[in-house]
Amino acid sequence: MKRLELEEIRSRKGPLIIATGFSVGWSLFFFNVYSAMFLTLSAVVWIYYYLSKLTLKNLTIDRSVDRERLFPGETLTLVHNIHRVPFISLGLTVIPVIRAEREYAAPRESSISLSSTEDSRVESKVVFRRRGEKDLSRLVVACRDPLGLFSHSATYCTPQSVLVLPKVMDLETFPLRLRELLPGRESDFRLMEDPVDFKGIKEYERESLNRIHWNASAKLGKLMSKEFGYTAVSKTILYLDLNLSREVFARDVWERIRIDYEEIAVQLALGLIRLSYKSGGSIRLVSVGEEVLRLSDRGRDWIDFAEALSDTKGVDHGFQLNEIIEDDLEQFDPSTTVVLISLYLGEEILPQLLRARSHASRVVVLIIPFSPREPWMKRNVSYQMLPKTIDELKKRAAFLEEEQIIVRVVGDDQSIQEVLLDL
C-alpha cells in the first residue's frame, strides 16, 4: 500500500464570483430581504468553497493493487482508501488516471460521499489490451458545489506502475534440431532418444506399438505412450526484428503496419521460447528494436523473457537485422538452429542468410507482412498484395530450401500455427 501526495489543485469559481458581484450590487442599490438573503447565501458558499479546498489539500489517500504483473485481458484491481476528515462531509468524484502508450485505458469514475465518521474505499477495475509498462501514479479527486457555482480538481501522485506481459502464442510444434550432445550420456538411437531416461507418459499419437504403455492405457481407458528424455538438446538463436527495413519505399504505410506487426511478432517469439523450455532445449534471444537486447536462457525462466519483451519496441529508423547477423556469424555452429522473425526482408540480407546456413544446422525465416488470421477463425479468400521484394523472395523459397533455408511468408488468410505445421 502506497501513500499518495498532493501534486496540484485547480479551482473553478467564475460563476461564484459573478453571483457574488450580483448579490453585492443588488444590496447596494436595492437593499431588502431578498438581496440580504442572496448576499448571505454567497457568503455561505464562499465559506464552503474554502473549507472544501482546505479539505482536499489535507486528504490522506492510500493505494493498493492486487498484482504487479499480468497478461493482456486480465483484470487489474486498484483500491484507494480515503481517510475520513473531521467536521465536514463532501461529495467527491474519484478518477484513477492510467497512462499507457498506444492504448487508452480508462477505469470508471466513482462518486462517493466523504464522511466525517468513517473512511471511504474506492475500488476500480481496468483491463489492458497491449503489453508494456502502465503508469498508475496519478489519481484525480473532483469536488463540485451542488449549486454549480464552483468546483475543485485535486491531483494526487505517487510513483507506481504495473507491467503487462505479452500474450503467449500457443504453439504445438517447431522444427528445432537435436544436435548438441549432453555430457555423460550414450545412445545408439539415431533420434538421440535415451530409453533409460523415462520422463513419463503422454497421449498416443500414431507412434510405433512398442512405445505404448499398456498398463497406463488400461487404467486411463485410452492409449498412452511412453515419453523418454534425449541425449541431445536443441540449440536455438532467435532473432526478433522489430525495426523497419531501410529498403522499404512506402514508409508512411509500413510505419503503421509495423505497429500491429510488433505485437504479433513478440507473441510468436515468446511462444517459441516457451516451447523450447517445454522441450528441454536451449535458446537465446536477440531482439532488434530501439535497442539490441540479448538474452540467454542460462539461469532464466521463460517468464524472464516475457518481462524483457513486455516493454520492447521497434523504430522506423534503427538497427538493421542483416548487420546484427553479420556480427554474430562466428557464434553459429553445426548444432545451431537460427530462427528469424521479421516484417520485411529485402535483398540486402540474402548474403547473410546464405552465410548463416553455411555455419548453422538450419535457418528458418518467418515473414509476417500483414496481420495473420487467428487459428479459430474461418479462412476467407485473400486479396492482399504482397510487396514486390517479398513476392520475389517467396518465389526463390524453393531454391533456398534446397540449402535448408526455410522461408515462409504468413498471409492474412493463414494462421501462424498452420504455417509452422507446414515447416
Tab-separated table of N, CA and C in Angstrom, residues 10-149:
chain	number	residue	atom	x	y	z
A	10	ARG	N	-6.691	22.520	-8.674
A	10	ARG	CA	-7.227	23.579	-9.534
A	10	ARG	C	-8.674	23.858	-9.138
A	11	SER	N	-9.010	25.125	-9.151
A	11	SER	CA	-10.357	25.526	-8.747
A	11	SER	C	-11.006	26.367	-9.843
A	12	ARG	N	-12.286	26.180	-10.001
A	12	ARG	CA	-13.088	26.964	-10.946
A	12	ARG	C	-14.177	27.684	-10.144
A	13	LYS	N	-14.111	28.997	-10.134
A	13	LYS	CA	-15.038	29.778	-9.287
A	13	LYS	C	-15.659	30.950	-10.039
A	14	GLY	N	-15.603	30.937	-11.367
A	14	GLY	CA	-16.160	32.042	-12.147
A	14	GLY	C	-17.624	32.295	-11.850
A	15	PRO	N	-18.492	31.274	-11.871
A	15	PRO	CA	-19.912	31.512	-11.563
A	15	PRO	C	-20.128	32.057	-10.151
A	16	LEU	N	-19.307	31.631	-9.199
A	16	LEU	CA	-19.449	32.122	-7.821
A	16	LEU	C	-19.103	33.606	-7.744
A	17	ILE	N	-18.070	34.039	-8.444
A	17	ILE	CA	-17.699	35.457	-8.450
A	17	ILE	C	-18.803	36.299	-9.075
A	18	ILE	N	-19.361	35.808	-10.173
A	18	ILE	CA	-20.456	36.541	-10.834
A	18	ILE	C	-21.667	36.639	-9.903
A	19	ALA	N	-22.012	35.504	-9.249
A	19	ALA	CA	-23.156	35.514	-8.339
A	19	ALA	C	-22.919	36.432	-7.152
A	20	THR	N	-21.684	36.449	-6.639
A	20	THR	CA	-21.367	37.332	-5.507
A	20	THR	C	-21.436	38.791	-5.921
A	21	GLY	N	-20.894	39.130	-7.086
A	21	GLY	CA	-20.965	40.507	-7.576
A	21	GLY	C	-22.403	40.962	-7.775
A	22	PHE	N	-23.240	40.072	-8.293
A	22	PHE	CA	-24.643	40.398	-8.468
A	22	PHE	C	-25.318	40.654	-7.119
A	23	SER	N	-25.004	39.809	-6.112
A	23	SER	CA	-25.612	39.984	-4.786
A	23	SER	C	-25.176	41.282	-4.132
A	24	VAL	N	-23.888	41.629	-4.246
A	24	VAL	CA	-23.385	42.874	-3.644
A	24	VAL	C	-24.003	44.092	-4.333
A	25	GLY	N	-24.046	44.047	-5.675
A	25	GLY	CA	-24.650	45.178	-6.394
A	25	GLY	C	-26.128	45.365	-6.073
A	26	TRP	N	-26.846	44.269	-5.977
A	26	TRP	CA	-28.264	44.338	-5.624
A	26	TRP	C	-28.452	44.949	-4.237
A	27	SER	N	-27.574	44.522	-3.287
A	27	SER	CA	-27.697	45.036	-1.919
A	27	SER	C	-27.386	46.527	-1.847
A	28	LEU	N	-26.452	46.999	-2.690
A	28	LEU	CA	-26.089	48.418	-2.650
A	28	LEU	C	-27.197	49.309	-3.212
A	29	PHE	N	-27.874	48.833	-4.234
A	29	PHE	CA	-28.891	49.678	-4.873
A	29	PHE	C	-30.300	49.422	-4.315
A	30	PHE	N	-30.592	48.155	-4.010
A	30	PHE	CA	-31.934	47.821	-3.518
A	30	PHE	C	-31.802	46.876	-2.336
A	31	PHE	N	-31.490	47.410	-1.191
A	31	PHE	CA	-31.304	46.541	-0.025
A	31	PHE	C	-32.673	46.165	0.535
A	32	ASN	N	-32.948	44.870	0.537
A	32	ASN	CA	-34.194	44.352	1.100
A	32	ASN	C	-33.948	42.932	1.590
A	33	VAL	N	-35.024	42.259	1.950
A	33	VAL	CA	-34.886	40.900	2.480
A	33	VAL	C	-34.285	39.953	1.443
A	34	TYR	N	-34.700	40.113	0.200
A	34	TYR	CA	-34.225	39.196	-0.840
A	34	TYR	C	-32.746	39.420	-1.153
A	35	SER	N	-32.350	40.685	-1.247
A	35	SER	CA	-30.934	40.951	-1.512
A	35	SER	C	-30.063	40.496	-0.352
A	36	ALA	N	-30.548	40.671	0.877
A	36	ALA	CA	-29.795	40.209	2.047
A	36	ALA	C	-29.681	38.690	2.048
A	37	MET	N	-30.755	38.010	1.620
A	37	MET	CA	-30.727	36.552	1.563
A	37	MET	C	-29.706	36.058	0.534
A	38	PHE	N	-29.656	36.685	-0.643
A	38	PHE	CA	-28.682	36.293	-1.670
A	38	PHE	C	-27.260	36.608	-1.220
A	39	LEU	N	-27.095	37.739	-0.499
A	39	LEU	CA	-25.765	38.086	-0.002
A	39	LEU	C	-25.289	37.066	1.037
A	40	THR	N	-26.208	36.640	1.911
A	40	THR	CA	-25.870	35.626	2.925
A	40	THR	C	-25.539	34.296	2.265
A	41	LEU	N	-26.331	33.934	1.239
A	41	LEU	CA	-26.066	32.682	0.518
A	41	LEU	C	-24.694	32.704	-0.136
A	42	SER	N	-24.311	33.825	-0.717
A	42	SER	CA	-22.981	33.943	-1.340
A	42	SER	C	-21.884	33.763	-0.305
A	43	ALA	N	-22.081	34.356	0.893
A	43	ALA	CA	-21.079	34.220	1.948
A	43	ALA	C	-20.945	32.769	2.393
A	44	VAL	N	-22.090	32.072	2.524
A	44	VAL	CA	-22.046	30.658	2.920
A	44	VAL	C	-21.334	29.821	1.873
A	45	VAL	N	-21.598	30.085	0.593
A	45	VAL	CA	-20.942	29.320	-0.473
A	45	VAL	C	-19.441	29.583	-0.481
A	46	TRP	N	-19.031	30.832	-0.208
A	46	TRP	CA	-17.602	31.135	-0.134
A	46	TRP	C	-16.942	30.377	1.022
A	47	ILE	N	-17.622	30.309	2.154
A	47	ILE	CA	-17.078	29.538	3.279
A	47	ILE	C	-16.933	28.073	2.894
A	48	TYR	N	-17.973	27.532	2.224
A	48	TYR	CA	-17.926	26.139	1.772
A	48	TYR	C	-16.811	25.941	0.734
A	49	TYR	N	-16.594	26.951	-0.087
A	49	TYR	CA	-15.529	26.896	-1.101
A	49	TYR	C	-14.166	26.710	-0.435
A	50	TYR	N	-13.858	27.529	0.558
A	50	TYR	CA	-12.545	27.458	1.202
A	50	TYR	C	-12.412	26.215	2.074
A	51	LEU	N	-13.482	25.797	2.743
A	51	LEU	CA	-13.424	24.591	3.562
A	51	LEU	C	-13.197	23.346	2.709
A	52	SER	N	-13.897	23.242	1.568
A	52	SER	CA	-13.723	22.085	0.691
A	52	SER	C	-12.330	22.058	0.079
A	53	LYS	N	-11.807	23.224	-0.287
A	53	LYS	CA	-10.458	23.280	-0.843
A	53	LYS	C	-9.429	22.887	0.204
A	54	LEU	N	-9.624	23.366	1.453
A	54	LEU	CA	-8.712	23.003	2.540
A	54	LEU	C	-8.785	21.508	2.822
A	55	THR	N	-9.980	20.948	2.731
A	55	THR	CA	-10.146	19.507	2.955
A	55	THR	C	-9.395	18.696	1.905
A	56	LEU	N	-9.504	19.095	0.627
A	56	LEU	CA	-8.795	18.378	-0.433
A	56	LEU	C	-7.284	18.472	-0.253
A	57	LYS	N	-6.812	19.610	0.248
A	57	LYS	CA	-5.372	19.770	0.463
A	57	LYS	C	-4.850	18.838	1.555
A	58	ASN	N	-5.717	18.469	2.480
A	58	ASN	CA	-5.285	17.675	3.628
A	58	ASN	C	-5.802	16.240	3.600
A	59	LEU	N	-6.316	15.804	2.448
A	59	LEU	CA	-6.795	14.433	2.348
A	59	LEU	C	-5.634	13.434	2.463
A	60	THR	N	-5.886	12.319	3.092
A	60	THR	CA	-4.921	11.218	3.184
A	60	THR	C	-5.467	10.045	2.366
A	61	ILE	N	-4.726	9.681	1.323
A	61	ILE	CA	-5.189	8.634	0.396
A	61	ILE	C	-4.103	7.576	0.266
A	62	ASP	N	-4.510	6.311	0.406
A	62	ASP	CA	-3.615	5.168	0.212
A	62	ASP	C	-4.105	4.348	-0.971
A	63	ARG	N	-3.139	3.770	-1.711
A	63	ARG	CA	-3.493	2.948	-2.876
A	63	ARG	C	-2.850	1.572	-2.763
A	64	SER	N	-3.581	0.561	-3.171
A	64	SER	CA	-3.042	-0.790	-3.267
A	64	SER	C	-3.539	-1.421	-4.564
A	65	VAL	N	-2.721	-2.298	-5.164
A	65	VAL	CA	-3.095	-3.033	-6.370
A	65	VAL	C	-2.975	-4.521	-6.073
A	66	ASP	N	-3.770	-5.316	-6.771
A	66	ASP	CA	-3.802	-6.747	-6.461
A	66	ASP	C	-2.686	-7.534	-7.133
A	67	ARG	N	-1.941	-6.904	-8.056
A	67	ARG	CA	-0.829	-7.596	-8.709
A	67	ARG	C	0.102	-6.579	-9.344
A	68	GLU	N	1.332	-7.011	-9.575
A	68	GLU	CA	2.321	-6.162	-10.236
A	68	GLU	C	2.634	-6.640	-11.642
A	69	ARG	N	2.242	-7.851	-11.978
A	69	ARG	CA	2.438	-8.424	-13.303
A	69	ARG	C	1.112	-9.046	-13.746
A	70	LEU	N	0.766	-8.877	-15.005
A	70	LEU	CA	-0.426	-9.514	-15.540
A	70	LEU	C	-0.311	-9.606	-17.051
A	71	PHE	N	-1.181	-10.407	-17.646
A	71	PHE	CA	-1.226	-10.575	-19.093
A	71	PHE	C	-2.380	-9.763	-19.666
A	72	PRO	N	-2.329	-9.405	-20.946
A	72	PRO	CA	-3.451	-8.689	-21.559
A	72	PRO	C	-4.751	-9.480	-21.410
A	73	GLY	N	-5.818	-8.761	-21.131
A	73	GLY	CA	-7.110	-9.399	-20.933
A	73	GLY	C	-7.428	-9.712	-19.495
A	74	GLU	N	-6.423	-9.739	-18.614
A	74	GLU	CA	-6.668	-9.965	-17.201
A	74	GLU	C	-7.081	-8.662	-16.525
A	75	THR	N	-7.796	-8.768	-15.428
A	75	THR	CA	-8.341	-7.597	-14.743
A	75	THR	C	-7.415	-7.161	-13.614
A	76	LEU	N	-7.079	-5.883	-13.624
A	76	LEU	CA	-6.298	-5.279	-12.543
A	76	LEU	C	-7.246	-4.512	-11.631
A	77	THR	N	-7.123	-4.729	-10.334
A	77	THR	CA	-7.972	-4.057	-9.358
A	77	THR	C	-7.158	-3.060	-8.554
A	78	LEU	N	-7.572	-1.799	-8.588
A	78	LEU	CA	-6.950	-0.745	-7.794
A	78	LEU	C	-7.901	-0.384	-6.660
A	79	VAL	N	-7.368	-0.265	-5.455
A	79	VAL	CA	-8.161	0.111	-4.290
A	79	VAL	C	-7.566	1.372	-3.685
A	80	HIS	N	-8.390	2.425	-3.583
A	80	HIS	CA	-7.979	3.683	-2.950
A	80	HIS	C	-8.755	3.852	-1.649
A	81	ASN	N	-8.027	3.992	-0.566
A	81	ASN	CA	-8.625	4.250	0.741
A	81	ASN	C	-8.477	5.730	1.076
A	82	ILE	N	-9.588	6.417	1.210
A	82	ILE	CA	-9.592	7.847	1.530
A	82	ILE	C	-10.001	7.991	2.993
A	83	HIS	N	-9.098	8.507	3.809
A	83	HIS	CA	-9.341	8.597	5.243
A	83	HIS	C	-10.322	9.737	5.547
A	84	ARG	N	-11.112	9.525	6.561
A	84	ARG	CA	-12.140	10.497	6.940
A	84	ARG	C	-11.516	11.817	7.378
A	85	VAL	N	-12.295	12.870	7.261
A	85	VAL	CA	-11.869	14.198	7.712
A	85	VAL	C	-12.904	14.711	8.719
A	86	PRO	N	-12.480	15.450	9.738
A	86	PRO	CA	-13.426	15.899	10.769
A	86	PRO	C	-14.265	17.096	10.310
A	87	PHE	N	-15.468	17.174	10.876
A	87	PHE	CA	-16.336	18.358	10.819
A	87	PHE	C	-16.966	18.645	9.459
A	88	ILE	N	-16.723	17.835	8.443
A	88	ILE	CA	-17.296	18.159	7.140
A	88	ILE	C	-17.536	16.894	6.335
A	89	SER	N	-18.568	16.916	5.519
A	89	SER	CA	-18.854	15.834	4.578
A	89	SER	C	-18.858	16.407	3.171
A	90	LEU	N	-18.239	15.676	2.247
A	90	LEU	CA	-18.102	16.156	0.869
A	90	LEU	C	-18.547	15.073	-0.107
A	91	GLY	N	-19.146	15.500	-1.194
A	91	GLY	CA	-19.413	14.608	-2.310
A	91	GLY	C	-18.258	14.672	-3.290
A	92	LEU	N	-17.567	13.546	-3.502
A	92	LEU	CA	-16.355	13.525	-4.319
A	92	LEU	C	-16.527	12.575	-5.501
A	93	THR	N	-15.811	12.895	-6.565
A	93	THR	CA	-15.699	12.004	-7.721
A	93	THR	C	-14.241	11.580	-7.837
A	94	VAL	N	-14.002	10.274	-7.802
A	94	VAL	CA	-12.637	9.731	-7.803
A	94	VAL	C	-12.365	9.131	-9.180
A	95	ILE	N	-11.259	9.600	-9.821
A	95	ILE	CA	-10.934	9.179	-11.184
A	95	ILE	C	-9.473	8.718	-11.228
A	96	PRO	N	-9.196	7.401	-11.296
A	96	PRO	CA	-7.813	6.943	-11.498
A	96	PRO	C	-7.326	7.327	-12.890
A	97	VAL	N	-6.105	7.830	-12.968
A	97	VAL	CA	-5.503	8.231	-14.240
A	97	VAL	C	-4.444	7.204	-14.606
A	98	ILE	N	-4.630	6.534	-15.742
A	98	ILE	CA	-3.702	5.499	-16.184
A	98	ILE	C	-3.109	5.914	-17.519
A	99	ARG	N	-1.805	5.978	-17.579
A	99	ARG	CA	-1.107	6.365	-18.800
A	99	ARG	C	-0.475	5.131	-19.420
A	100	ALA	N	-0.858	4.853	-20.653
A	100	ALA	CA	-0.369	3.681	-21.355
A	100	ALA	C	-0.112	4.051	-22.805
A	101	GLU	N	1.090	3.745	-23.285
A	101	GLU	CA	1.458	4.076	-24.668
A	101	GLU	C	0.644	3.239	-25.644
A	102	ARG	N	0.099	3.902	-26.679
A	102	ARG	CA	-0.686	3.267	-27.746
A	102	ARG	C	-1.950	2.587	-27.225
A	103	GLU	N	-2.403	2.981	-26.060
A	103	GLU	CA	-3.591	2.347	-25.512
A	103	GLU	C	-4.301	3.322	-24.591
A	104	TYR	N	-5.624	3.353	-24.700
A	104	TYR	CA	-6.423	4.202	-23.835
A	104	TYR	C	-7.123	3.307	-22.822
A	105	ALA	N	-6.713	3.409	-21.583
A	105	ALA	CA	-7.312	2.617	-20.518
A	105	ALA	C	-7.947	3.561	-19.517
A	106	ALA	N	-9.252	3.526	-19.386
A	106	ALA	CA	-9.973	4.462	-18.527
A	106	ALA	C	-10.905	3.710	-17.590
A	107	PRO	N	-10.525	3.557	-16.323
A	107	PRO	CA	-11.447	2.947	-15.366
A	107	PRO	C	-12.646	3.871	-15.131
A	108	ARG	N	-13.737	3.302	-14.712
A	108	ARG	CA	-14.911	4.109	-14.442
A	108	ARG	C	-14.670	5.021	-13.241
A	109	GLU	N	-15.158	6.248	-13.350
A	109	GLU	CA	-15.066	7.156	-12.210
A	109	GLU	C	-16.076	6.738	-11.152
A	110	SER	N	-15.749	7.014	-9.898
A	110	SER	CA	-16.595	6.609	-8.777
A	110	SER	C	-17.014	7.834	-7.984
A	111	SER	N	-18.293	7.910	-7.649
A	111	SER	CA	-18.816	9.003	-6.829
A	111	SER	C	-19.013	8.486	-5.414
A	112	ILE	N	-18.429	9.196	-4.448
A	112	ILE	CA	-18.535	8.782	-3.050
A	112	ILE	C	-18.921	9.981	-2.204
A	113	SER	N	-19.403	9.693	-1.026
A	113	SER	CA	-19.690	10.733	-0.041
A	113	SER	C	-18.677	10.590	1.074
A	114	LEU	N	-17.757	11.551	1.160
A	114	LEU	CA	-16.706	11.502	2.181
A	114	LEU	C	-17.295	11.905	3.521
A	115	SER	N	-17.288	10.973	4.453
A	115	SER	CA	-17.918	11.192	5.748
A	115	SER	C	-16.887	11.635	6.779
A	116	SER	N	-17.367	12.252	7.833
A	116	SER	CA	-16.502	12.657	8.942
A	116	SER	C	-16.402	11.572	10.003
A	117	THR	N	-17.058	10.450	9.789
A	117	THR	CA	-17.074	9.391	10.795
A	117	THR	C	-16.370	8.116	10.362
A	118	GLU	N	-16.237	7.866	9.042
A	118	GLU	CA	-15.595	6.638	8.592
A	118	GLU	C	-14.849	6.857	7.286
A	119	ASP	N	-13.880	5.987	7.050
A	119	ASP	CA	-13.082	6.070	5.832
A	119	ASP	C	-13.895	5.598	4.638
A	120	SER	N	-13.467	6.042	3.458
A	120	SER	CA	-14.119	5.632	2.210
A	120	SER	C	-13.171	4.748	1.412
A	121	ARG	N	-13.735	3.732	0.781
A	121	ARG	CA	-12.960	2.787	-0.022
A	121	ARG	C	-13.494	2.792	-1.448
A	122	VAL	N	-12.591	3.034	-2.407
A	122	VAL	CA	-12.971	3.089	-3.813
A	122	VAL	C	-12.219	1.996	-4.558
A	123	GLU	N	-12.955	1.109	-5.203
A	123	GLU	CA	-12.354	0.008	-5.961
A	123	GLU	C	-12.585	0.232	-7.449
A	124	SER	N	-11.496	0.173	-8.225
A	124	SER	CA	-11.573	0.375	-9.674
A	124	SER	C	-10.955	-0.820	-10.379
A	125	LYS	N	-11.542	-1.196	-11.497
A	125	LYS	CA	-11.038	-2.326	-12.280
A	125	LYS	C	-10.715	-1.857	-13.692
A	126	VAL	N	-9.617	-2.375	-14.235
A	126	VAL	CA	-9.212	-1.988	-15.580
A	126	VAL	C	-8.592	-3.200	-16.272
A	127	VAL	N	-8.801	-3.276	-17.580
A	127	VAL	CA	-8.259	-4.359	-18.403
A	127	VAL	C	-7.396	-3.742	-19.497
A	128	PHE	N	-6.184	-4.257	-19.666
A	128	PHE	CA	-5.271	-3.767	-20.700
A	128	PHE	C	-5.255	-4.733	-21.880
A	129	ARG	N	-5.159	-4.175	-23.074
A	129	ARG	CA	-5.144	-4.987	-24.291
A	129	ARG	C	-3.745	-5.181	-24.837
A	130	ARG	N	-2.828	-4.294	-24.478
A	130	ARG	CA	-1.474	-4.358	-25.036
A	130	ARG	C	-0.447	-4.481	-23.919
A	131	ARG	N	0.698	-5.041	-24.303
A	131	ARG	CA	1.784	-5.209	-23.353
A	131	ARG	C	2.430	-3.871	-23.034
A	132	GLY	N	3.293	-3.860	-22.036
A	132	GLY	CA	4.049	-2.662	-21.707
A	132	GLY	C	3.879	-2.256	-20.253
A	133	GLU	N	4.642	-1.259	-19.868
A	133	GLU	CA	4.556	-0.727	-18.506
A	133	GLU	C	3.480	0.350	-18.453
A	134	LYS	N	2.540	0.210	-17.544
A	134	LYS	CA	1.417	1.125	-17.412
A	134	LYS	C	1.596	1.964	-16.145
A	135	ASP	N	1.484	3.277	-16.306
A	135	ASP	CA	1.685	4.217	-15.207
A	135	ASP	C	0.388	4.402	-14.426
A	136	LEU	N	0.422	4.044	-13.155
A	136	LEU	CA	-0.748	4.171	-12.283
A	136	LEU	C	-0.577	5.298	-11.265
A	137	SER	N	0.377	6.176	-11.476
A	137	SER	CA	0.806	7.094	-10.425
A	137	SER	C	-0.281	8.054	-9.957
A	138	ARG	N	-1.117	8.554	-10.854
A	138	ARG	CA	-1.967	9.694	-10.519
A	138	ARG	C	-3.417	9.292	-10.230
A	139	LEU	N	-4.016	10.117	-9.387
A	139	LEU	CA	-5.431	9.990	-9.034
A	139	LEU	C	-6.023	11.392	-8.976
A	140	VAL	N	-7.150	11.580	-9.641
A	140	VAL	CA	-7.838	12.884	-9.630
A	140	VAL	C	-9.077	12.762	-8.750
A	141	VAL	N	-9.205	13.699	-7.809
A	141	VAL	CA	-10.384	13.771	-6.937
A	141	VAL	C	-11.062	15.106	-7.205
A	142	ALA	N	-12.300	15.058	-7.652
A	142	ALA	CA	-13.042	16.266	-8.005
A	142	ALA	C	-14.160	16.502	-6.995
A	143	CYS	N	-14.371	17.787	-6.686
A	143	CYS	CA	-15.432	18.195	-5.770
A	143	CYS	C	-16.211	19.323	-6.433
A	144	ARG	N	-17.532	19.212	-6.454
A	144	ARG	CA	-18.359	20.191	-7.147
A	144	ARG	C	-19.447	20.701	-6.198
A	145	ASP	N	-19.636	22.025	-6.228
A	145	ASP	CA	-20.703	22.643	-5.441
A	145	ASP	C	-22.063	22.180	-5.969
A	146	PRO	N	-22.992	21.780	-5.076
A	146	PRO	CA	-24.323	21.342	-5.545
A	146	PRO	C	-25.032	22.378	-6.409
A	147	LEU	N	-24.746	23.682	-6.186
A	147	LEU	CA	-25.375	24.736	-6.978
A	147	LEU	C	-24.645	24.991	-8.296
A	148	GLY	N	-23.489	24.352	-8.480
A	148	GLY	CA	-22.721	24.537	-9.701
A	148	GLY	C	-21.981	25.855	-9.774
A	149	LEU	N	-21.723	26.492	-8.595
A	149	LEU	CA	-21.042	27.792	-8.585
A	149	LEU	C	-19.522	27.660	-8.553
